[in-house]
Amino acid sequence: MIPQSLEEIDKIWRVTLLDVLDKIRIPHLFEEVSAEIMRRGMIEGIRADWHLLSLEKRAEKWRDFTDMMLNIAYSYRPYCLRCGECCRKGSPTLYREDASLLRDKIISMEDVYTLRKGEMAYDPIRERIHPLKSEMIKIKEEEGTKR
């Protein structure tokens, strides 16, 4: 739902954020995430010139806002939901529970690589490069694909 007025922006963004947080299973962090959105000036940014924008431009601005909101929300989630979103955008990350895949030779050591803590890596959810907080084991992608 795209807000039609400044008053609707003020109401809808919080409902939208809570919906996002519910979907990624961290609704208890609403206050922290909403404070971060406010701290970054995102509400003022979307309100600026809203009444002057065409419906098409409002839709584009709202979509950009909700994408940024989603990225911020994901940054507060400290664990993998195994929803598949990151894996569809890049190769899967293996976890301790996946050790049997290597042990049972379902995948080989040649099929994986390690990213070390502190190494710069692309985050498909936030769509940016950042230093890793922990070591990761990833499945190699097929050349020229994201699989």
Coordinates of N, CA and C in Angstrom, one line a residue, residues 3-136:
P3 N 1.3 5.1 0.5 CA 0.6 6.3 1.2 C 0.3 7.4 0.2
Q4 N -0.9 8.0 0.5 CA -1.3 9.1 -0.4 C -1.0 10.5 0.2
S5 N -0.7 10.5 1.5 CA -0.5 11.8 2.2 C 0.6 11.6 3.2
L6 N 1.0 12.7 3.8 CA 2.1 12.7 4.8 C 1.6 12.0 6.0
E7 N 0.3 12.2 6.3 CA -0.3 11.5 7.5 C -0.3 10.0 7.3
E8 N -0.6 9.6 6.1 CA -0.6 8.1 5.9 C 0.9 7.6 6.0
I9 N 1.8 8.3 5.5 CA 3.2 7.9 5.7 C 3.5 7.6 7.1
D10 N 3.1 8.6 8.0 CA 3.4 8.4 9.4 C 2.7 7.2 10.0
K11 N 1.6 6.8 9.5 CA 0.9 5.6 10.0 C 1.4 4.3 9.4
I12 N 1.6 4.3 8.1 CA 1.8 3.1 7.3 C 3.3 2.6 7.5
W13 N 4.2 3.5 7.7 CA 5.6 3.0 7.7 C 5.8 2.1 9.0
R14 N 5.2 2.4 10.1 CA 5.3 1.6 11.3 C 4.7 0.2 11.1
V15 N 3.5 0.2 10.5 CA 2.8 -1.0 10.2 C 3.6 -1.9 9.3
T16 N 4.2 -1.3 8.2 CA 5.0 -2.0 7.3 C 6.2 -2.6 7.9
L17 N 6.9 -1.8 8.8 CA 8.0 -2.3 9.5 C 7.7 -3.5 10.4
L18 N 6.6 -3.4 11.1 CA 6.2 -4.5 12.0 C 5.9 -5.7 11.2
D19 N 5.3 -5.6 10.0 CA 5.1 -6.7 9.1 C 6.4 -7.4 8.7
V20 N 7.4 -6.5 8.3 CA 8.7 -7.0 7.9 C 9.3 -7.8 9.1
L21 N 9.3 -7.2 10.2 CA 9.9 -7.8 11.4 C 9.3 -9.1 11.8
D22 N 8.0 -9.2 11.6 CA 7.2 -10.4 11.9 C 7.7 -11.5 10.9
K23 N 7.8 -11.1 9.6 CA 8.2 -12.1 8.6 C 9.6 -12.6 8.8
I24 N 10.5 -11.8 9.4 CA 11.9 -12.3 9.6 C 12.1 -12.7 11.1
R25 N 11.0 -12.8 11.8 CA 10.9 -13.3 13.1 C 11.7 -12.6 14.2
I26 N 11.6 -11.2 14.1 CA 12.2 -10.4 15.1 C 11.3 -9.2 15.5
P27 N 10.0 -9.4 15.7 CA 9.1 -8.3 16.0 C 9.5 -7.7 17.3
H28 N 10.2 -8.4 18.2 CA 10.6 -7.8 19.5 C 11.6 -6.7 19.4
L29 N 12.2 -6.6 18.2 CA 13.2 -5.5 18.0 C 12.6 -4.3 17.3
F30 N 11.3 -4.1 17.3 CA 10.6 -3.0 16.6 C 11.2 -1.7 17.1
E31 N 11.3 -1.5 18.4 CA 11.8 -0.2 18.9 C 13.2 0.1 18.4
E32 N 14.1 -0.8 18.5 CA 15.4 -0.6 18.0 C 15.5 -0.3 16.5
V33 N 14.8 -1.1 15.7 CA 14.9 -0.9 14.3 C 14.2 0.4 13.9
S34 N 13.1 0.7 14.5 CA 12.4 2.0 14.1 C 13.2 3.2 14.6
A35 N 14.0 3.1 15.7 CA 14.9 4.1 16.1 C 16.0 4.3 15.1
E36 N 16.5 3.2 14.5 CA 17.5 3.3 13.5 C 17.0 4.0 12.3
I37 N 15.8 3.7 11.9 CA 15.2 4.3 10.7 C 15.1 5.8 10.9
M38 N 14.6 6.2 12.1 CA 14.5 7.6 12.5 C 15.9 8.3 12.5
R39 N 16.8 7.6 13.1 CA 18.2 8.1 13.2 C 18.8 8.4 11.9
R40 N 18.5 7.6 10.9 CA 19.1 7.8 9.6 C 18.3 8.8 8.7
G41 N 17.2 9.4 9.3 CA 16.5 10.4 8.6 C 15.6 9.9 7.5
M42 N 15.3 8.6 7.5 CA 14.6 8.0 6.4 C 13.2 8.5 6.3
I43 N 12.5 8.8 7.4 CA 11.1 9.3 7.4 C 11.1 10.7 6.8
E44 N 12.0 11.6 7.2 CA 12.1 12.9 6.7 C 12.4 12.8 5.2
G45 N 13.2 11.9 4.8 CA 13.6 11.7 3.4 C 12.4 11.4 2.5
I46 N 11.6 10.5 3.0 CA 10.4 10.1 2.2 C 9.3 11.2 2.2
R47 N 9.2 11.9 3.3 CA 8.2 13.0 3.4 C 8.6 14.2 2.5
A48 N 9.8 14.4 2.2 CA 10.3 15.5 1.4 C 9.6 15.5 0.1
D49 N 8.9 16.6 -0.2 CA 8.3 16.8 -1.5 C 7.3 15.8 -1.9
W50 N 6.8 15.0 -1.0 CA 5.8 13.9 -1.3 C 4.6 14.4 -2.0
H51 N 4.1 15.5 -1.5 CA 2.9 16.1 -2.1 C 3.1 16.6 -3.6
L52 N 4.3 16.8 -4.0 CA 4.6 17.3 -5.3 C 4.9 16.1 -6.3
L53 N 5.0 14.9 -5.8 CA 5.4 13.8 -6.7 C 4.2 13.2 -7.4
S54 N 4.4 12.7 -8.6 CA 3.4 12.0 -9.3 C 3.1 10.6 -8.6
L55 N 2.1 10.0 -8.9 CA 1.8 8.6 -8.3 C 2.9 7.7 -8.6
E56 N 3.4 7.7 -9.8 CA 4.5 6.8 -10.2 C 5.8 7.1 -9.4
K57 N 6.1 8.4 -9.2 CA 7.3 8.7 -8.4 C 7.1 8.4 -6.9
R58 N 5.9 8.5 -6.4 CA 5.6 8.1 -5.0 C 5.8 6.6 -4.9
A59 N 5.3 5.9 -5.8 CA 5.5 4.4 -5.8 C 6.9 4.0 -5.8
E60 N 7.7 4.7 -6.6 CA 9.1 4.4 -6.7 C 9.8 4.8 -5.4
K61 N 9.5 5.9 -4.8 CA 10.1 6.4 -3.6 C 9.7 5.5 -2.4
W62 N 8.5 5.1 -2.4 CA 8.0 4.2 -1.3 C 8.7 2.8 -1.4
R63 N 8.9 2.3 -2.7 CA 9.6 1.0 -2.9 C 11.0 1.1 -2.4
D64 N 11.7 2.2 -2.7 CA 13.1 2.4 -2.3 C 13.1 2.5 -0.8
F65 N 12.2 3.2 -0.2 CA 12.1 3.3 1.3 C 11.9 1.9 1.9
T66 N 11.0 1.1 1.4 CA 10.7 -0.2 2.0 C 11.9 -1.1 1.8
D67 N 12.6 -1.0 0.7 CA 13.8 -1.8 0.5 C 14.9 -1.5 1.5
M68 N 15.1 -0.2 1.7 CA 16.1 0.2 2.8 C 15.6 -0.2 4.1
M69 N 14.3 -0.2 4.4 CA 13.8 -0.6 5.7 C 14.1 -2.1 5.9
L70 N 13.9 -2.9 4.8 CA 14.1 -4.3 4.9 C 15.6 -4.6 5.1
N71 N 16.5 -3.9 4.5 CA 17.9 -4.1 4.7 C 18.3 -3.8 6.1
I72 N 17.8 -2.7 6.7 CA 18.0 -2.4 8.1 C 17.5 -3.5 9.0
A73 N 16.3 -3.9 8.7 CA 15.7 -5.0 9.6 C 16.6 -6.3 9.5
Y74 N 17.0 -6.7 8.4 CA 17.9 -7.9 8.2 C 19.2 -7.7 9.0
S75 N 19.7 -6.5 9.1 CA 21.0 -6.2 9.8 C 20.8 -6.5 11.3
Y76 N 19.6 -6.5 11.8 CA 19.3 -6.7 13.2 C 19.1 -8.2 13.5
R77 N 18.9 -9.0 12.5 CA 18.7 -10.4 12.7 C 20.0 -11.2 12.7
P78 N 20.3 -11.8 13.9 CA 21.7 -12.3 14.1 C 21.8 -13.8 13.6
Y79 N 20.9 -14.3 12.9 CA 20.9 -15.7 12.5 C 20.2 -16.0 11.2
C80 N 20.5 -17.1 10.6 CA 19.9 -17.5 9.3 C 18.5 -18.2 9.5
L81 N 17.5 -17.7 8.8 CA 16.2 -18.3 8.8 C 16.1 -19.5 7.9
R82 N 17.0 -19.7 7.0 CA 17.0 -20.8 6.0 C 15.8 -20.6 5.1
C83 N 15.5 -19.3 4.8 CA 14.4 -19.0 3.9 C 14.7 -19.2 2.4
G84 N 16.0 -19.2 2.1 CA 16.5 -19.4 0.8 C 16.8 -18.1 0.0
E85 N 16.4 -17.0 0.5 CA 16.6 -15.7 -0.2 C 18.0 -15.4 -0.5
C86 N 18.9 -15.5 0.4 CA 20.3 -15.3 0.2 C 20.9 -16.3 -0.8
C87 N 20.5 -17.6 -0.6 CA 21.0 -18.6 -1.4 C 20.6 -18.5 -2.9
R88 N 19.4 -17.9 -3.1 CA 18.9 -17.7 -4.5 C 19.7 -16.6 -5.1
K89 N 20.2 -15.7 -4.3 CA 21.0 -14.5 -4.9 C 22.5 -14.9 -5.0
G90 N 22.9 -15.9 -4.4 CA 24.3 -16.4 -4.4 C 24.4 -17.8 -3.9
S91 N 25.6 -18.3 -3.7 CA 25.7 -19.7 -3.3 C 25.3 -19.9 -1.8
P92 N 24.9 -21.1 -1.5 CA 24.5 -21.4 -0.1 C 25.7 -21.4 0.9
T93 N 25.4 -21.0 2.1 CA 26.4 -21.1 3.2 C 26.1 -22.4 3.9
L94 N 27.2 -23.1 4.3 CA 27.0 -24.3 5.1 C 27.1 -24.0 6.6
Y95 N 26.3 -24.8 7.3 CA 26.3 -24.6 8.8 C 26.8 -26.0 9.4
R96 N 27.0 -26.0 10.7 CA 27.4 -27.2 11.4 C 26.5 -28.4 11.1
E97 N 25.2 -28.1 11.0 CA 24.3 -29.2 10.7 C 24.5 -29.8 9.3
D98 N 25.2 -29.1 8.5 CA 25.4 -29.5 7.1 C 26.7 -30.4 7.0
A99 N 27.4 -30.6 8.1 CA 28.7 -31.4 8.0 C 28.5 -32.7 7.4
S100 N 27.3 -33.3 7.6 CA 27.1 -34.7 7.0 C 27.2 -34.7 5.5
L101 N 26.9 -33.5 4.8 CA 27.0 -33.4 3.4 C 28.4 -33.7 2.9
L102 N 29.4 -33.2 3.7 CA 30.8 -33.4 3.3 C 31.2 -34.8 3.8
R103 N 30.8 -35.2 5.0 CA 31.2 -36.5 5.5 C 30.6 -37.7 4.7
D104 N 29.4 -37.5 4.2 CA 28.8 -38.6 3.4 C 29.1 -38.4 1.9
K105 N 30.0 -37.5 1.6 CA 30.4 -37.2 0.2 C 29.3 -36.9 -0.7
I106 N 28.3 -36.2 -0.2 CA 27.2 -35.7 -1.1 C 27.8 -34.5 -1.8
I107 N 28.6 -33.7 -1.1 CA 29.5 -32.7 -1.8 C 30.9 -32.9 -1.4
S108 N 31.8 -32.5 -2.2 CA 33.3 -32.7 -1.9 C 33.9 -31.4 -1.4
M109 N 35.1 -31.5 -0.8 CA 35.8 -30.4 -0.4 C 36.2 -29.4 -1.6
E110 N 36.2 -30.0 -2.8 CA 36.5 -29.2 -4.0 C 35.3 -28.3 -4.3
D111 N 34.1 -28.6 -3.8 CA 32.9 -27.9 -4.1 C 32.7 -26.7 -3.1
V112 N 33.5 -26.5 -2.1 CA 33.3 -25.5 -1.1 C 34.6 -24.6 -1.0
Y113 N 34.4 -23.4 -0.4 CA 35.5 -22.5 -0.1 C 35.2 -21.8 1.2
T114 N 36.2 -21.3 1.9 CA 36.1 -20.6 3.2 C 36.3 -19.2 3.0
L115 N 35.4 -18.4 3.7 CA 35.6 -17.0 3.8 C 35.9 -16.7 5.3
R116 N 37.0 -16.0 5.6 CA 37.5 -15.8 6.9 C 36.9 -14.6 7.6
K117 N 36.9 -14.6 8.9 CA 36.4 -13.5 9.7 C 37.2 -12.3 9.3
G118 N 36.5 -11.1 9.0 CA 37.2 -9.9 8.6 C 37.3 -9.7 7.1
E119 N 37.2 -10.9 6.4 CA 37.3 -10.8 4.9 C 36.1 -10.0 4.4
M120 N 36.4 -9.3 3.3 CA 35.3 -8.5 2.7 C 34.5 -9.5 1.8
A121 N 33.1 -9.4 2.0 CA 32.2 -10.3 1.3 C 31.0 -9.5 0.9
Y122 N 30.3 -10.0 -0.2 CA 29.1 -9.4 -0.6 C 27.9 -9.9 0.2
D123 N 27.1 -9.1 0.7 CA 25.8 -9.4 1.4 C 24.7 -9.3 0.4
P124 N 24.0 -10.4 0.0 CA 22.9 -10.2 -1.0 C 21.7 -9.6 -0.4
I125 N 21.5 -9.6 0.9 CA 20.3 -9.0 1.5 C 20.5 -7.5 1.5
R126 N 21.6 -7.0 2.0 CA 21.9 -5.6 2.1 C 22.4 -5.0 0.8
E127 N 22.8 -5.9 -0.1 CA 23.4 -5.5 -1.4 C 24.6 -4.6 -1.2
R128 N 25.5 -5.0 -0.4 CA 26.7 -4.3 -0.2 C 27.9 -5.2 0.2
I129 N 29.1 -4.7 0.1 CA 30.2 -5.5 0.6 C 30.6 -5.0 2.0
H130 N 30.9 -6.0 2.9 CA 31.2 -5.6 4.3 C 32.2 -6.7 4.8
P131 N 32.9 -6.4 5.9 CA 33.7 -7.4 6.5 C 32.9 -8.4 7.3
L132 N 33.2 -9.7 7.1 CA 32.5 -10.8 7.8 C 32.7 -10.8 9.3
K133 N 31.7 -11.1 10.1 CA 31.8 -11.1 11.5 C 32.3 -12.5 12.0
S134 N 32.1 -13.5 11.1 CA 32.6 -14.8 11.5 C 33.0 -15.6 10.2
E135 N 33.6 -16.7 10.4 CA 34.0 -17.5 9.2 C 32.8 -18.2 8.6
M136 N 32.9 -18.4 7.3 CA 31.8 -19.0 6.6 C 32.3 -20.0 5.6

